[in-house]
Coordinates of C-alpha atoms in Angstrom, one line a residue:
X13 CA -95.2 16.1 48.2
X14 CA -92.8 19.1 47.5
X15 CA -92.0 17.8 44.2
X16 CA -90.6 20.8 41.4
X17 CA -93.6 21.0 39.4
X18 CA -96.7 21.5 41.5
X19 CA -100.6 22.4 39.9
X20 CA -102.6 24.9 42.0
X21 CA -105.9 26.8 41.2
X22 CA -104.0 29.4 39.6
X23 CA -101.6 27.3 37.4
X24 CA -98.5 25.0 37.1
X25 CA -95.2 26.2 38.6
X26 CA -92.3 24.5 38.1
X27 CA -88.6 24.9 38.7
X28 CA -85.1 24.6 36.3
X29 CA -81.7 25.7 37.0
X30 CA -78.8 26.3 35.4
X31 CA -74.7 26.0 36.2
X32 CA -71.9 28.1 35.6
X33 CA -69.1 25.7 36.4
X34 CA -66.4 28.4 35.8
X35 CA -68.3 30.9 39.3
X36 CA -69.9 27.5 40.7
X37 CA -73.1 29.4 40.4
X38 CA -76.6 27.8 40.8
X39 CA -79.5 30.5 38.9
X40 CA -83.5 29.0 39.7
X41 CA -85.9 30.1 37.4
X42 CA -89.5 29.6 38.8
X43 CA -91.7 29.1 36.0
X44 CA -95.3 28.9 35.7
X45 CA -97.1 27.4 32.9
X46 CA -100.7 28.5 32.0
X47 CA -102.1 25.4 30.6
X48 CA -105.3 27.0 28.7
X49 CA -102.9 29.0 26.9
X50 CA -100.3 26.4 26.6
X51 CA -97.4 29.0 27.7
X52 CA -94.4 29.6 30.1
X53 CA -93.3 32.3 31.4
X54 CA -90.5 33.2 33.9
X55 CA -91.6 34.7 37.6
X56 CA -88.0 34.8 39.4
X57 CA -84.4 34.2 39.0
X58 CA -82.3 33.4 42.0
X59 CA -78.9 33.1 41.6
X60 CA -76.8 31.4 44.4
X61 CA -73.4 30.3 44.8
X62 CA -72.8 26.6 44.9
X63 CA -76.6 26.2 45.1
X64 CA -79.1 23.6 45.6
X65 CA -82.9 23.5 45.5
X66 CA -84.0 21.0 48.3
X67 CA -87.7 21.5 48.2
X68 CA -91.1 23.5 46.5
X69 CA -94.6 24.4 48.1
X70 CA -97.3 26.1 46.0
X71 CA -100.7 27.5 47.3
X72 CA -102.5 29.7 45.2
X73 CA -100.6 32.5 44.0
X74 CA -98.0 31.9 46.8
X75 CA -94.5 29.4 45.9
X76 CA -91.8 29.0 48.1
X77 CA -88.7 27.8 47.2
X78 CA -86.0 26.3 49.5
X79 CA -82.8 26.4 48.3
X80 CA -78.8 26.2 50.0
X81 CA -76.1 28.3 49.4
X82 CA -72.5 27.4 49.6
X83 CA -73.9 24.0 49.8
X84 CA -69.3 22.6 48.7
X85 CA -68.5 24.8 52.5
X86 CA -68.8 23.5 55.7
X87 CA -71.6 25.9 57.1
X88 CA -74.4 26.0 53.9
X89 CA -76.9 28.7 54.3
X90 CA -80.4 27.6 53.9
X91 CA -82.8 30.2 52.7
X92 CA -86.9 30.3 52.0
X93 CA -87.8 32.3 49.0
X94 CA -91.5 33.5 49.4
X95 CA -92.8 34.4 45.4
X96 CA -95.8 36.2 45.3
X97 CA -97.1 35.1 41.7
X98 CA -99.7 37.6 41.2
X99 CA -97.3 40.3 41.9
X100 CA -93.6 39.1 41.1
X101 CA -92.7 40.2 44.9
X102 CA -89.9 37.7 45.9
X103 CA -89.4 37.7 49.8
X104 CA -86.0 35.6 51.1
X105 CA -86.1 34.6 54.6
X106 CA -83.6 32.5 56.6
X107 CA -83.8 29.2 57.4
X108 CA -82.5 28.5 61.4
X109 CA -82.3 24.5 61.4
X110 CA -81.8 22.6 58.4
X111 CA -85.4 21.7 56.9
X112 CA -85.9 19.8 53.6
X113 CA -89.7 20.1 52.9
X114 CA -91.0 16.8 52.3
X115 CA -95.1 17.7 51.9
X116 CA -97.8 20.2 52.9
X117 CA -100.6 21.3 53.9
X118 CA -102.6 25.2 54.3
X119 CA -101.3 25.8 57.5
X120 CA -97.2 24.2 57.6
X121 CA -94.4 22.0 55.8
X122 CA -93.2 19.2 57.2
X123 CA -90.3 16.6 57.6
X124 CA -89.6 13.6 58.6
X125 CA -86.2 13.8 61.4
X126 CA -84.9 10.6 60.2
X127 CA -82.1 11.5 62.3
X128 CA -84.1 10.5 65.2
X129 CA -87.1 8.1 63.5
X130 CA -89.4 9.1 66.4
X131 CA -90.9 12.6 65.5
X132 CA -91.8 15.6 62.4
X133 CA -90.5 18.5 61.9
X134 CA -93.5 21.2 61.5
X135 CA -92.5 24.7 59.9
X136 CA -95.7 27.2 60.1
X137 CA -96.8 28.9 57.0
X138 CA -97.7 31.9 59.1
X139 CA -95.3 32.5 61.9
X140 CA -92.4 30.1 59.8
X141 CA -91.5 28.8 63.5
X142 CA -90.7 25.3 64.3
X143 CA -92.7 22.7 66.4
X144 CA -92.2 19.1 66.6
X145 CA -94.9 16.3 66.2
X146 CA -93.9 13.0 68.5
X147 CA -94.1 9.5 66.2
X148 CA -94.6 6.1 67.5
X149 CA -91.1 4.0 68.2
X150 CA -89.4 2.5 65.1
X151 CA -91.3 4.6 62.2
X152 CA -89.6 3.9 59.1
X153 CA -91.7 6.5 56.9
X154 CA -94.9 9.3 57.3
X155 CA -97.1 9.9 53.8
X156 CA -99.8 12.7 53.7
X157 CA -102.8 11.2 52.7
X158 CA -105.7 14.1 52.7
X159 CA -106.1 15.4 56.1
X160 CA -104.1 12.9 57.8
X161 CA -100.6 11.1 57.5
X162 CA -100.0 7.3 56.8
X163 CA -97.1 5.8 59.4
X164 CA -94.9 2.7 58.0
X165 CA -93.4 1.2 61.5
X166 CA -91.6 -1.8 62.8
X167 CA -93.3 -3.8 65.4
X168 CA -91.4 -5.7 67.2
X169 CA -91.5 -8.1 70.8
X170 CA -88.6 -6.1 72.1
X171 CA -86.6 -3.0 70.7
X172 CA -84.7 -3.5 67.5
X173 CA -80.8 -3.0 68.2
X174 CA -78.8 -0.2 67.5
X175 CA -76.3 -2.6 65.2
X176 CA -78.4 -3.0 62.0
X177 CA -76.0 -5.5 60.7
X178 CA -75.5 -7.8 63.8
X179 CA -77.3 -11.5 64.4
X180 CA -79.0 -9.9 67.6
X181 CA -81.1 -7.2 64.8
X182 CA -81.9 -9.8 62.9
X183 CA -83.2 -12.4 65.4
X184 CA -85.7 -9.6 66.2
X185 CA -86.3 -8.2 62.9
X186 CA -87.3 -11.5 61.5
X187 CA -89.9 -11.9 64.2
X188 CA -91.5 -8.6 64.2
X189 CA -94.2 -7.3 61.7
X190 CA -94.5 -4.0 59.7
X191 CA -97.4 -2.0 60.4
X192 CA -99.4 1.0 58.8
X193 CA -101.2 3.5 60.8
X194 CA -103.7 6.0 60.0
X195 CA -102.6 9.1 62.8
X196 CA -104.1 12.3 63.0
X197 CA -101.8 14.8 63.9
X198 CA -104.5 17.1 65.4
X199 CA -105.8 15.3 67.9
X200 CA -102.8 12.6 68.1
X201 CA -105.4 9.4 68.0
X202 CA -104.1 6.2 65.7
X203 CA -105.7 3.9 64.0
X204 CA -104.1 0.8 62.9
X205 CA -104.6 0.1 59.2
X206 CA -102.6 -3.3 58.2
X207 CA -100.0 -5.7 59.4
X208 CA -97.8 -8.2 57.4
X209 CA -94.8 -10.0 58.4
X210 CA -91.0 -8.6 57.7
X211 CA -90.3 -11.5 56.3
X212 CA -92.9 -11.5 53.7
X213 CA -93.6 -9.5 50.4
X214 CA -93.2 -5.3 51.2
X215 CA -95.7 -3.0 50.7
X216 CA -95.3 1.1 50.0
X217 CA -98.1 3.3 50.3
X218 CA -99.2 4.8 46.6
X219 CA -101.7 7.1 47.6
X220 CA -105.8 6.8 47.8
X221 CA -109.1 7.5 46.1
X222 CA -112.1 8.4 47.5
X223 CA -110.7 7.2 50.7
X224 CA -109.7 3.9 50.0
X225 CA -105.6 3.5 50.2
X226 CA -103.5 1.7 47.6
X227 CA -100.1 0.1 48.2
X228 CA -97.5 -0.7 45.6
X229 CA -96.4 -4.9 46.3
X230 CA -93.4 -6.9 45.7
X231 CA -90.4 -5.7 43.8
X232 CA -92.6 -5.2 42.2
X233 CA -95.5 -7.6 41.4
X234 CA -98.4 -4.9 41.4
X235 CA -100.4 -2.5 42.8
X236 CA -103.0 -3.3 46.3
X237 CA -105.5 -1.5 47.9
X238 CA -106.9 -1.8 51.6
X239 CA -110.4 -3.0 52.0
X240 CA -112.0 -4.2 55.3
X241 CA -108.5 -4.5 56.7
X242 CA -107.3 -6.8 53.5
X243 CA -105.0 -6.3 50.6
X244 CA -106.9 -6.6 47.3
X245 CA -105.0 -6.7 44.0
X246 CA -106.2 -3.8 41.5
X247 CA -103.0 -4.7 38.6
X248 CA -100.7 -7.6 38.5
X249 CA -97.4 -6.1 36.7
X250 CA -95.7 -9.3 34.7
X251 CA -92.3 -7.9 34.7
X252 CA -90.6 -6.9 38.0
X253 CA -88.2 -4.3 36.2
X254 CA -91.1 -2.1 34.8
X255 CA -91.4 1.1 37.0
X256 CA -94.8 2.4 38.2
X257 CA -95.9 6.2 38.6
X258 CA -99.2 7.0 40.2
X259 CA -101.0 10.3 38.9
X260 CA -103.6 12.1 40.6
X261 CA -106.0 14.8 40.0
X262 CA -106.0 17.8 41.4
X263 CA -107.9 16.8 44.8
X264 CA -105.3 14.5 45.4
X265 CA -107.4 11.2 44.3
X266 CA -105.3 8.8 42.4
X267 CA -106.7 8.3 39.1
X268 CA -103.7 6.6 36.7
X269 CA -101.1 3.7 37.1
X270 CA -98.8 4.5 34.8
X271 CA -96.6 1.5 33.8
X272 CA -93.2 2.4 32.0
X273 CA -91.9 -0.5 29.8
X274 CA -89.5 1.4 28.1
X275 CA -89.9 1.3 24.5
X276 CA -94.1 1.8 25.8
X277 CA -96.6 2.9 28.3
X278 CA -99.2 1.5 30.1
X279 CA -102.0 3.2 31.7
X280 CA -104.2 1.7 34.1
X281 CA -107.1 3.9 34.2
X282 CA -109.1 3.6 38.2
X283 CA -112.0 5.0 36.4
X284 CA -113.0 1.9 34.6
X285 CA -110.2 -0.7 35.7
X286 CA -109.5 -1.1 31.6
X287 CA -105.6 -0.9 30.5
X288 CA -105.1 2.0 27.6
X289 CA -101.6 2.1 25.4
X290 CA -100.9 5.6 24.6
X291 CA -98.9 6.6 21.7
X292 CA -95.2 7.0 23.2
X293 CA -91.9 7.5 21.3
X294 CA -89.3 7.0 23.0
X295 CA -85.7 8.9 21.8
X296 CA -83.2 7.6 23.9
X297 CA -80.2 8.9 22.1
X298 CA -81.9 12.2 23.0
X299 CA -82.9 11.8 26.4
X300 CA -86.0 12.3 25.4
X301 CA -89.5 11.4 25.0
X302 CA -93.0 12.2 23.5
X303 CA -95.9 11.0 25.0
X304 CA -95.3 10.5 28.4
X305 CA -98.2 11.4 30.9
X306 CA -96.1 13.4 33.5
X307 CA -99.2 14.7 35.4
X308 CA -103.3 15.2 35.2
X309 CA -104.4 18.5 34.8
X310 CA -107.4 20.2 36.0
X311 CA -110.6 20.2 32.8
X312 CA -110.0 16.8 31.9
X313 CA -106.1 17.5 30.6
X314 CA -103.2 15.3 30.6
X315 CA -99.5 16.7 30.8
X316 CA -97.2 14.9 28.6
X317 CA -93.4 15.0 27.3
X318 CA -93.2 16.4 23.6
X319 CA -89.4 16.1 22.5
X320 CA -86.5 18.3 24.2
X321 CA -85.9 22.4 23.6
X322 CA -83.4 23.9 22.5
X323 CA -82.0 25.1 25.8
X324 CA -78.3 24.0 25.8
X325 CA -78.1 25.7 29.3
X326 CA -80.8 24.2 31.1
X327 CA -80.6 21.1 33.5
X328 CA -84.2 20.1 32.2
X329 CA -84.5 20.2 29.1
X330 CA -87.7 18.2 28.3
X331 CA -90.4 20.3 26.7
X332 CA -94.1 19.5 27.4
X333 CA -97.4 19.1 25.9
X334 CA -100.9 19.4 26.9
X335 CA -103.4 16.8 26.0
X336 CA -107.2 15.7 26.2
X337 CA -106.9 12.8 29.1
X338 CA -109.6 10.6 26.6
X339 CA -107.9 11.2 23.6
X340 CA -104.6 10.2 24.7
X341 CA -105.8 6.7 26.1
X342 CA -107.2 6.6 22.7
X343 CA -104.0 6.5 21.1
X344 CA -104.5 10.0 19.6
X345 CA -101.4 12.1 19.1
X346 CA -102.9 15.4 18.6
X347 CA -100.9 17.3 21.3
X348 CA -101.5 21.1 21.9
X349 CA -97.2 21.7 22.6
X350 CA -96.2 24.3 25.6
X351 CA -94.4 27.1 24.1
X352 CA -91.4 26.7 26.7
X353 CA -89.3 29.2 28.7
X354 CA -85.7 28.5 27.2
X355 CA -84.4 31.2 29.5
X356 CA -83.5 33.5 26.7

């Protein structure tokens, strides 16, 4: 995904911003956190008028940014900012058709043309032009999942109607079946993965480990994965209102569910299918919290919240820890803090 705070071989980059109301300026600061250190520091500023980030891609020592300009006008300007982390260099180049990056790969960035439902939009790395990838009718959502993508799609005896509200849609919704594909973009060969009625219990792909895919259930009432074309419960969750957050490592396997309760944490660890209780404090009059795992880091790591800094400006103003991944399931609370970029 093109989350703002992406991990690769040469460290954690993340993104803040901050507003002047008074010029309706937008600055980005690119940030990259060097987590043997446990430091920030800032690699560009971009200032844009009424800006907006809409999407981040990391490889290496390469980041792009994509950001809008003059996003309260008519006519926004979309423009690609190419950082060079190992040198500072920041390239901008323009962006022809709107594109909101939603994951990646070495080669391009894709997106899903909701507008239509029936293809992706590919930008290359390399040549930054724009090809399209044809999806089966009625696809309702694409996930990367390694070298492939994961399709979510409506099957139904004839074509849904245009009217989603009308009796006719739902005569044929109610008889037609969701379906996920495994589709290789390459060679354009799918392989059908699972089917479950529309009328039943919803599943959402999580993510997968060691090849095996896992789908959140319900509302939610746990977390499934896909064996021998059958959903298998891994967790039951008790409460439907508790969230779930999947973490992965740094090939992309999931390793964590992460269940937030609130005023505590659960984590389900894949490793060993035992349940963990970390230490968590959660300062809600702050906005804040310490002990939250936010992402798994490379050497065994986990990257956690510690409190908020003092960064008045900021939009983000949680501050961050570092953390041995089998100490913290232990309930240990001896954090290694990140001295934060406060942007003065």
């Amino acid at each position: 995904g093109t989350a703002y705070r992406l991990y690769t071989n040469t460290g954690l980059y993340s993104m803040n911003q901050k507003y002047d109301e008074a010029t309706n300026t937008n600055t980005f600061y690119l940030i990259k956190t060097d987590c043997d250190t446990a430091t920030q520091q800032k690699l560009a500023e971009i200032e844009l008028q009424g800006g907006e980030a809409c999407g981040m891609a990391a490889w290496d020592d390469i980041v792009e940014l994509y950001c809008f300009e003059n996003m309260d006008k008519d006519n926004p300007t979309e423009w690609c900012y190419i950082v060079d982390t190992s040198t500072g260099s920041v390239e901008r180049l323009p962006v022809e058709e709107e594109f909101y990056p939603a994951w990646y790969d070495d080669a391009a960035l894709y997106e899903m043309d909701y507008a239509s439902g029936k293809r992706i939009i590919r930008r290359d790395r390399t040549t930054n032009e724009v090809s399209y990838i044809n999806l089966p009718e009625q696809t309702i959502n694409v996930y990367g999942a390694g070298d492939k993508w994961v399709i979510h799609r409506i099957v139904s005896p004839s074509p849904l109607p245009s009217n989603v509200d009308g009796d006719e849609y739902n005569a044929v919704f109610q008889n037609s079946e969701y379906e996920y594909d495994l589709f290789d973009a390459a060679t354009g060969e799918m392989k059908k993965l699972y089917s479950y009625p529309t009328s039943g219990d919803f599943y959402w792909y999580c993510g997968q480990r060691d090849g095996t895919l896992y789908f959140g259930q319900g509302y939610p009432t746990g977390v499934d994965k896909l064996e021998n074309g059958e959903m298998v419960q891994v967790l039951a969750l008790d409460d439907p209102y508790t969230s779930e957050q999947m973490l992965e490592n740094e090939q992309g396997e999931l390793q964590w569910i992460v269940l937030d309760e609130g005023e505590s944490v659960q984590v389900y660890d894949l490793n060993d299918g035992q349940s963990y209780r970390p230490a968590f404090v959660n300062e809600s009059s702050q906005y804040a919290s310490t002990g939250y795992p936010e992402m798994l880091l490379p050497g065994g790591k986990v990257f956690v919240t510690h409190g908020s800094m003092d960064a008045p400006d900021f939009l983000d103003k949680i501050a961050y820890a570092t953390q041995d991944r089998a100490a913290y399931l232990s309930g240990s609370t001896d954090y290694t803090p990140v001295t934060m970029y406060t942007g003065k």
